[in-house]
PDB file of C-alpha atoms and ligand atoms in Angstrom:
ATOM      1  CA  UNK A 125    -164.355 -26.588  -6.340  1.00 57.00           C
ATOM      2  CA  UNK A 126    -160.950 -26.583  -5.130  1.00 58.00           C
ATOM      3  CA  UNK A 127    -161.262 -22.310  -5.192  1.00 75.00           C
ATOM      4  CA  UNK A 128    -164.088 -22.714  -2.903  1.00 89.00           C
ATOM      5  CA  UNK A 129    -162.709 -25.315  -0.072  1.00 90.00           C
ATOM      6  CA  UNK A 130    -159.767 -23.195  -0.222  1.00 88.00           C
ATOM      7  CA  UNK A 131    -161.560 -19.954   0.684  1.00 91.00           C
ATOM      8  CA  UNK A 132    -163.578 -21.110   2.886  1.00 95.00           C
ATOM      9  CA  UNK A 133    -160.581 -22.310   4.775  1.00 93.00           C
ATOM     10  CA  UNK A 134    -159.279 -19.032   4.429  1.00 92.00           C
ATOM     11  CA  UNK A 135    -161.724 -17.193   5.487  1.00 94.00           C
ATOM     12  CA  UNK A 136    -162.513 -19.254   8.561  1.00 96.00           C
ATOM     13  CA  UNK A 137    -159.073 -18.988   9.700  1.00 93.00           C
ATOM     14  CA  UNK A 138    -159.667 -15.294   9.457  1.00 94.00           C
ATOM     15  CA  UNK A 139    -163.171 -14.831  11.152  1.00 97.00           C
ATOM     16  CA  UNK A 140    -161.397 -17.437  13.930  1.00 97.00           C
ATOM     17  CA  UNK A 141    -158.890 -14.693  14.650  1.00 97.00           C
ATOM     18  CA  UNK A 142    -161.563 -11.886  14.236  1.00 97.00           C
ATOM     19  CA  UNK A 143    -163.738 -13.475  17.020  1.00 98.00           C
ATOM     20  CA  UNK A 144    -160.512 -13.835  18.490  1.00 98.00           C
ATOM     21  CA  UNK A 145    -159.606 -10.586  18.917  1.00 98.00           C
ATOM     22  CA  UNK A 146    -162.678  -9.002  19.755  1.00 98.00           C
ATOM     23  CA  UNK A 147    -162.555 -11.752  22.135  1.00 98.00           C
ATOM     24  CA  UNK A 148    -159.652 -10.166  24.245  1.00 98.00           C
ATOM     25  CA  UNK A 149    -161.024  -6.630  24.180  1.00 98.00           C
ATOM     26  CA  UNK A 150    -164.109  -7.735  25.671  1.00 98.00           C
ATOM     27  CA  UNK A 151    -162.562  -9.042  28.812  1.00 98.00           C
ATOM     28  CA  UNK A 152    -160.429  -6.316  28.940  1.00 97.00           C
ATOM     29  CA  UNK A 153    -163.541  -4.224  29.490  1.00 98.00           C
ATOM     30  CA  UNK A 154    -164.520  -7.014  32.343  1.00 98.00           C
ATOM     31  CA  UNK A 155    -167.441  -8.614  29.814  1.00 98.00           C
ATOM     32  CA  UNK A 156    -167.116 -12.257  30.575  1.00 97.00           C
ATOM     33  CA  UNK A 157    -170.479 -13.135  28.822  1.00 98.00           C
ATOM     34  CA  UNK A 158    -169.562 -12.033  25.744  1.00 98.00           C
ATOM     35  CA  UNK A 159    -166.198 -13.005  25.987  1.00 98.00           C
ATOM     36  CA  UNK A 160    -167.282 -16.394  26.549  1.00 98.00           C
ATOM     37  CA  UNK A 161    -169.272 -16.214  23.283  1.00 98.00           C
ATOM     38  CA  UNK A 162    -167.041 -14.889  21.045  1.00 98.00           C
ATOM     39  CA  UNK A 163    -164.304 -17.192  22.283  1.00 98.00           C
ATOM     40  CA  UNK A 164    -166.557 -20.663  21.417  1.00 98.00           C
ATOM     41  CA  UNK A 165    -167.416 -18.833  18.003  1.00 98.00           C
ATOM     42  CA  UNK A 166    -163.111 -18.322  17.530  1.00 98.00           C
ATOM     43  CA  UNK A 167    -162.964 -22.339  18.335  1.00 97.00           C
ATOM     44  CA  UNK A 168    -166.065 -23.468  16.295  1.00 98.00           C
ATOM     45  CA  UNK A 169    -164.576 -21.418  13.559  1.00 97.00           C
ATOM     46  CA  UNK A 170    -160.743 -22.840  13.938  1.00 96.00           C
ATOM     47  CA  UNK A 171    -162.416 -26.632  14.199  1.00 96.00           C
ATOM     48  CA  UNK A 172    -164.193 -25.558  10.395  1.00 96.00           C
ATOM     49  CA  UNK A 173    -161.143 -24.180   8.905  1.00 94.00           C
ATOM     50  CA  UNK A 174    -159.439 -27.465  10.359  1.00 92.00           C
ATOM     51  CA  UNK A 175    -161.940 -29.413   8.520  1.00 95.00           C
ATOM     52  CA  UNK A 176    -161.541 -27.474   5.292  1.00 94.00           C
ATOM     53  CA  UNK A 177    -158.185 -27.675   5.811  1.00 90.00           C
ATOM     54  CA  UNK A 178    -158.168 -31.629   5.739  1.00 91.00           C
ATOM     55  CA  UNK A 179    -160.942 -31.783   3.073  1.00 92.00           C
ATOM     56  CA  UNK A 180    -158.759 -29.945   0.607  1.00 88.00           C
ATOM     57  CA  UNK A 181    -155.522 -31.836   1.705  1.00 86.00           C
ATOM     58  CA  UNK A 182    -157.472 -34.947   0.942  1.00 89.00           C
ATOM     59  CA  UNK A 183    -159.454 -34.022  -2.443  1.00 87.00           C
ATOM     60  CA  UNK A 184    -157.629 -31.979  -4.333  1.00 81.00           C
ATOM     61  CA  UNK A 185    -153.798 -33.168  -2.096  1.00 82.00           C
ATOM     62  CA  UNK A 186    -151.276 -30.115  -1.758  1.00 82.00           C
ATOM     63  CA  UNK A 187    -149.965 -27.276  -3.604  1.00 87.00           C
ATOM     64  CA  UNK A 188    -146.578 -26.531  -4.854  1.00 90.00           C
ATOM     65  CA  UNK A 189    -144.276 -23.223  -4.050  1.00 94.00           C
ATOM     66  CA  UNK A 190    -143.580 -22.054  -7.919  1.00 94.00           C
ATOM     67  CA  UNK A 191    -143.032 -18.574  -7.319  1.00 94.00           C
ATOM     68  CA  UNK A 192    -139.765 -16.474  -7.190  1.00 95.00           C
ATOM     69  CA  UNK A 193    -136.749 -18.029  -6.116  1.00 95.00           C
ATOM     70  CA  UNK A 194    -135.297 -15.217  -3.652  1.00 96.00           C
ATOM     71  CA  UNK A 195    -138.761 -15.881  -1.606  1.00 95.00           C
ATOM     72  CA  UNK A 196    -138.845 -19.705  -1.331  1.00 96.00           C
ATOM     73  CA  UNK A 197    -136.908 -20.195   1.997  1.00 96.00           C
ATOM     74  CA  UNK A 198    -139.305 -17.225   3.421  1.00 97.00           C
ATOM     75  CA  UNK A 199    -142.250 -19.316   1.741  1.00 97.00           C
ATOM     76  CA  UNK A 200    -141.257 -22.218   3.650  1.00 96.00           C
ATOM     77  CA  UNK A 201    -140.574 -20.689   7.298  1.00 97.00           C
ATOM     78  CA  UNK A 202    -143.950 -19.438   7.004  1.00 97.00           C
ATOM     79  CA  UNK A 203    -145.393 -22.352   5.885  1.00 96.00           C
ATOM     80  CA  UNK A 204    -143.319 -24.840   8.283  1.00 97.00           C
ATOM     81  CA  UNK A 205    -144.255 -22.502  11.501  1.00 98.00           C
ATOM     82  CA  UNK A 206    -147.638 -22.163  10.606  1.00 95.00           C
ATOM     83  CA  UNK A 207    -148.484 -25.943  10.077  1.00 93.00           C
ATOM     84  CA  UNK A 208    -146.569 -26.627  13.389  1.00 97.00           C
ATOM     85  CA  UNK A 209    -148.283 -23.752  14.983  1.00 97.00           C
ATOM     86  CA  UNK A 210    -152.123 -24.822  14.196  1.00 94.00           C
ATOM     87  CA  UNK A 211    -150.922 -28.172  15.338  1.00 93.00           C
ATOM     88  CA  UNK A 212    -149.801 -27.066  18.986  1.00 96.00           C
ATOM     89  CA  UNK A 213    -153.222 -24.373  18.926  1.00 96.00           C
ATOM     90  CA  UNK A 214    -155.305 -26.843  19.104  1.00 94.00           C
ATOM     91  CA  UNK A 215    -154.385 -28.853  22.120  1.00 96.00           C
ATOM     92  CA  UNK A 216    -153.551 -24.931  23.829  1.00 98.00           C
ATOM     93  CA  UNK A 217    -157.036 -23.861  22.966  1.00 97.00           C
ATOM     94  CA  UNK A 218    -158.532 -27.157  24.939  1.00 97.00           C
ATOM     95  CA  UNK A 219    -156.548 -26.376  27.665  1.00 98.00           C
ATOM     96  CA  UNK A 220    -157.424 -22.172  28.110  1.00 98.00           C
ATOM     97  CA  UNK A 221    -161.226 -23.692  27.139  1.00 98.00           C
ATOM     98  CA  UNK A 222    -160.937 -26.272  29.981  1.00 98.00           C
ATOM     99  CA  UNK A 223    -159.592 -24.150  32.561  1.00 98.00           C
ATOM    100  CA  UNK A 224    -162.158 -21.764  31.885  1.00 98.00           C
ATOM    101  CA  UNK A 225    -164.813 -23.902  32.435  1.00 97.00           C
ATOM    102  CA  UNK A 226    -163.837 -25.019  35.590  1.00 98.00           C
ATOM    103  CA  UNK A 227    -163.311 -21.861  36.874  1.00 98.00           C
ATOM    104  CA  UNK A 228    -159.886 -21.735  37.266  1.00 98.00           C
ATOM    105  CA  UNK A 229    -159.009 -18.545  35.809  1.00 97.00           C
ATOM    106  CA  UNK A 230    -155.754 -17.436  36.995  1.00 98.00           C
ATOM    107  CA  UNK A 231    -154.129 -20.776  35.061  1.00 98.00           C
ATOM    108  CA  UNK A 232    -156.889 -19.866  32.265  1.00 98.00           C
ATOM    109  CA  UNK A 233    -155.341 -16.401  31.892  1.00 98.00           C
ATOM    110  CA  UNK A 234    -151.963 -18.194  32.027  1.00 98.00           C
ATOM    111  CA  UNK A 235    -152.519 -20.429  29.791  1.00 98.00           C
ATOM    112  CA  UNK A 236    -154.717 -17.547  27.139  1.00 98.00           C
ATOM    113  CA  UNK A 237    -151.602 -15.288  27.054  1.00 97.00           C
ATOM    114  CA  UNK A 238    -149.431 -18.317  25.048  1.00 97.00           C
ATOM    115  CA  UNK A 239    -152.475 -19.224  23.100  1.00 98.00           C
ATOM    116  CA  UNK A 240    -153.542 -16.361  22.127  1.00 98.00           C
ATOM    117  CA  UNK A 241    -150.452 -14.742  19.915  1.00 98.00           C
ATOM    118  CA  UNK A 242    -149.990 -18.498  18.516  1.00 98.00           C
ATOM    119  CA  UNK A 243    -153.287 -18.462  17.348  1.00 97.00           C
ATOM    120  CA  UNK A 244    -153.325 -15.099  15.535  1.00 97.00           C
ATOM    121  CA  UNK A 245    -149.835 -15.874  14.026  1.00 97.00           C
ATOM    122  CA  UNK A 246    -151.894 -19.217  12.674  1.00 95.00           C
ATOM    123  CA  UNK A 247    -155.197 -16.712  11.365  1.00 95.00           C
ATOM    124  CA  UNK A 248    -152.237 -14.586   9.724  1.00 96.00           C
ATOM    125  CA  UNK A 249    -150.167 -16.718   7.908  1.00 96.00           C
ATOM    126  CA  UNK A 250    -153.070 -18.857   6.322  1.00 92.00           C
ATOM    127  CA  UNK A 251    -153.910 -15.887   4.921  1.00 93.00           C
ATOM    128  CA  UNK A 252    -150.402 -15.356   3.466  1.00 96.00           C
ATOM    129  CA  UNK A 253    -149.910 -19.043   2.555  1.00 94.00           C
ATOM    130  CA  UNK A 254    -153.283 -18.294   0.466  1.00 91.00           C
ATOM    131  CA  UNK A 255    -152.663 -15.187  -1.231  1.00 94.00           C
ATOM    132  CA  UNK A 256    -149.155 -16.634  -2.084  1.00 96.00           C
ATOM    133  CA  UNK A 257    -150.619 -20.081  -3.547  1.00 92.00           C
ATOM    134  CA  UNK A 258    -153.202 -18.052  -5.410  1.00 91.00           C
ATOM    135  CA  UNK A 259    -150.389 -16.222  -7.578  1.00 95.00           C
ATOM    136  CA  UNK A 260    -147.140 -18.755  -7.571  1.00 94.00           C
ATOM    137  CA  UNK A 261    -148.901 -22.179  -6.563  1.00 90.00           C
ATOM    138  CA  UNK A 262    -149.098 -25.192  -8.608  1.00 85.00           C
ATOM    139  CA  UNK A 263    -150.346 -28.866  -8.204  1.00 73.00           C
ATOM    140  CA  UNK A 264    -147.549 -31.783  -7.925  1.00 60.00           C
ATOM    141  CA  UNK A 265    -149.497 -32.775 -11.649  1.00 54.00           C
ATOM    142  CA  UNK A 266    -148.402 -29.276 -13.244  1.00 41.00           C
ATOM    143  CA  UNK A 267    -152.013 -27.940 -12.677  1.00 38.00           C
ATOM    144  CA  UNK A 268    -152.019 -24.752 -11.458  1.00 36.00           C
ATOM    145  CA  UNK A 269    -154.624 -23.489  -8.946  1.00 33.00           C
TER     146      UNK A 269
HETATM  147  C1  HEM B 579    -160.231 -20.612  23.684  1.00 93.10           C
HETATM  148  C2  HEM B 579    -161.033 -19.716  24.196  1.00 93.10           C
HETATM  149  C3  HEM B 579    -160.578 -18.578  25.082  1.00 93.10           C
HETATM  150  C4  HEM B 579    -159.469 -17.770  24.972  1.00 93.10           C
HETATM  151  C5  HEM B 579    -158.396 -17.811  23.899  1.00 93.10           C
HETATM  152  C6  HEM B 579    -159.519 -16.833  26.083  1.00 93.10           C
HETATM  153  C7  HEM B 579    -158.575 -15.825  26.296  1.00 93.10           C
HETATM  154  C8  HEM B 579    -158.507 -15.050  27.438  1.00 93.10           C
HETATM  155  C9  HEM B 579    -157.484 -14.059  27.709  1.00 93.10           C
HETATM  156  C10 HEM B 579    -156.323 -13.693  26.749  1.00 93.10           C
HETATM  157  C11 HEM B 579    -157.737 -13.537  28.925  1.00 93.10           C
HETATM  158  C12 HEM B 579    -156.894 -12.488  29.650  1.00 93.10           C
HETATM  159  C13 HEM B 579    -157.170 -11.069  29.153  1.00 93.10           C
HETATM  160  C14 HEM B 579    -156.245 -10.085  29.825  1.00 93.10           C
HETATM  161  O1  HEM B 579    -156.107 -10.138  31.046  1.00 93.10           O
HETATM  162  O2  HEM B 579    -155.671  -9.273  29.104  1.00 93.10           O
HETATM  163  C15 HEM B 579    -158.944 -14.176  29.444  1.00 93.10           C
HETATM  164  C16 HEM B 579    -159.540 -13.900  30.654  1.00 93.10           C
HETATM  165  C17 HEM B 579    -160.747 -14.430  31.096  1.00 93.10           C
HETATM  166  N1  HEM B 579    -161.513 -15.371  30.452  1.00 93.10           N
HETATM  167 FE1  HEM B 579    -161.093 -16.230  28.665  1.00 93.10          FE
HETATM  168  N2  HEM B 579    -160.635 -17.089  26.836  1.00 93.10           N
HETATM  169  C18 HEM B 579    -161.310 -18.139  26.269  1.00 93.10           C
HETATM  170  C19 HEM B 579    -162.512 -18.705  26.708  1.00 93.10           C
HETATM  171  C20 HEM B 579    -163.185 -18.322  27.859  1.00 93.10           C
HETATM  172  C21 HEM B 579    -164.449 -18.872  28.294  1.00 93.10           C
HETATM  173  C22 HEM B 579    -165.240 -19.955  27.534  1.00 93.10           C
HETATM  174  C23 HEM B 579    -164.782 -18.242  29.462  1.00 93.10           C
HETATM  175  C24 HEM B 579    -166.005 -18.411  30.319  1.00 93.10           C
HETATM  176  C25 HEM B 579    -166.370 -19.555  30.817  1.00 93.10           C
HETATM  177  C26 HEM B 579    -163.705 -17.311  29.772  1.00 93.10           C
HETATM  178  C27 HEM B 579    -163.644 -16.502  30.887  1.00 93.10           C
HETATM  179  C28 HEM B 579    -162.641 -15.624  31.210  1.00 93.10           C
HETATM  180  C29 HEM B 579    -162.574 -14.803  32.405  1.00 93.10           C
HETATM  181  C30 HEM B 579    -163.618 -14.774  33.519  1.00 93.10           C
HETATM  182  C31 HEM B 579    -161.392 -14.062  32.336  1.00 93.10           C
HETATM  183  C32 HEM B 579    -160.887 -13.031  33.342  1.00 93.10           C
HETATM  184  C33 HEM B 579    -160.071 -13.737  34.365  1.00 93.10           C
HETATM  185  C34 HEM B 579    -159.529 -12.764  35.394  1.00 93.10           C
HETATM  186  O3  HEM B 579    -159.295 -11.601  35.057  1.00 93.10           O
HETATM  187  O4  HEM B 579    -159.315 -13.225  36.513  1.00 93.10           O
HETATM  188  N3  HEM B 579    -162.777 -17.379  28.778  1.00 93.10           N
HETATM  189  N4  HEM B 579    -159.376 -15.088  28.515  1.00 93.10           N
END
């Protein structure tokens, strides 16, 4: 159970900042439709990994670093940037969304070009985080998972 809220965190993360990117290279070939679309699939898939996210943090509770000791303080930056980082993408995405829908697009634009790289970083370092808690994490009870 806790292998499977985990992944699908993961993976929505992931397919967040795969919509994400296909995302930008539609409007960059003046396709607003389909921009549109795959930018409320990104969001509907950051607001599940957000749920997954807080699901996991409140069933199974967190995960500690027990890998090597040369890559904890690397471990951590990641970990500490990406946590704050999801945390400021969410009010940022509400904001490029907003603007977009009332048809303000220069401040949408504006506003897409911080939101954008802050969001990938997030879809990126999950994944890390993940693959690193898969081989070195361990539950606060000794556990491993
Ligand atoms: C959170 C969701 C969204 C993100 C992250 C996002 C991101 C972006 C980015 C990065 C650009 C600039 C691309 C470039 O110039 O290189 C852009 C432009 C644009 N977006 Fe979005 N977008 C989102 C949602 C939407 C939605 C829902 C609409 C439609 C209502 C929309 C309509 C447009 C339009 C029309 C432009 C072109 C503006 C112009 O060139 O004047 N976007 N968006």
């Amino acid at each position: 159970m806790p292998d499977v809220i985990g992944l699908l965190a993961v993976w929505s993360i992931v397919i967040s900042g795969g919509f994400l990117l296909l995302g930008v290279g539609l409007i960059r070939r003046g396709n607003v439709r389909w921009h549109h679309r795959a930018m409320l699939t990104a969001t509907v898939f950051a607001a599940l990994f957000l749920v997954f996210y807080l699901a996991k943090w409140a069933l199974i509770g967190t995960t500690r670093y027990a890998g090597p000791e040369a890559w904890r303080a690397a471990y951590y930056f990641v970990l500490f940037t990406h946590t704050l980082l999801a945390a400021v993408n969410g009010p940022l995405a509400l904001v490029v969304l907003y603007n977009a829908f009332k048809g303000r697009f220069d401040r949408h634009k504006a506003w897409a070009r911080w939101t954008v790289p802050i969001w990938l970083y997030v879809a990126l370092s999950g994944w890390i985080i993940y693959v690193v808690l898969r081989l070195y994490g361990e539950k606060a009870d000794g556990i491993a998972f």
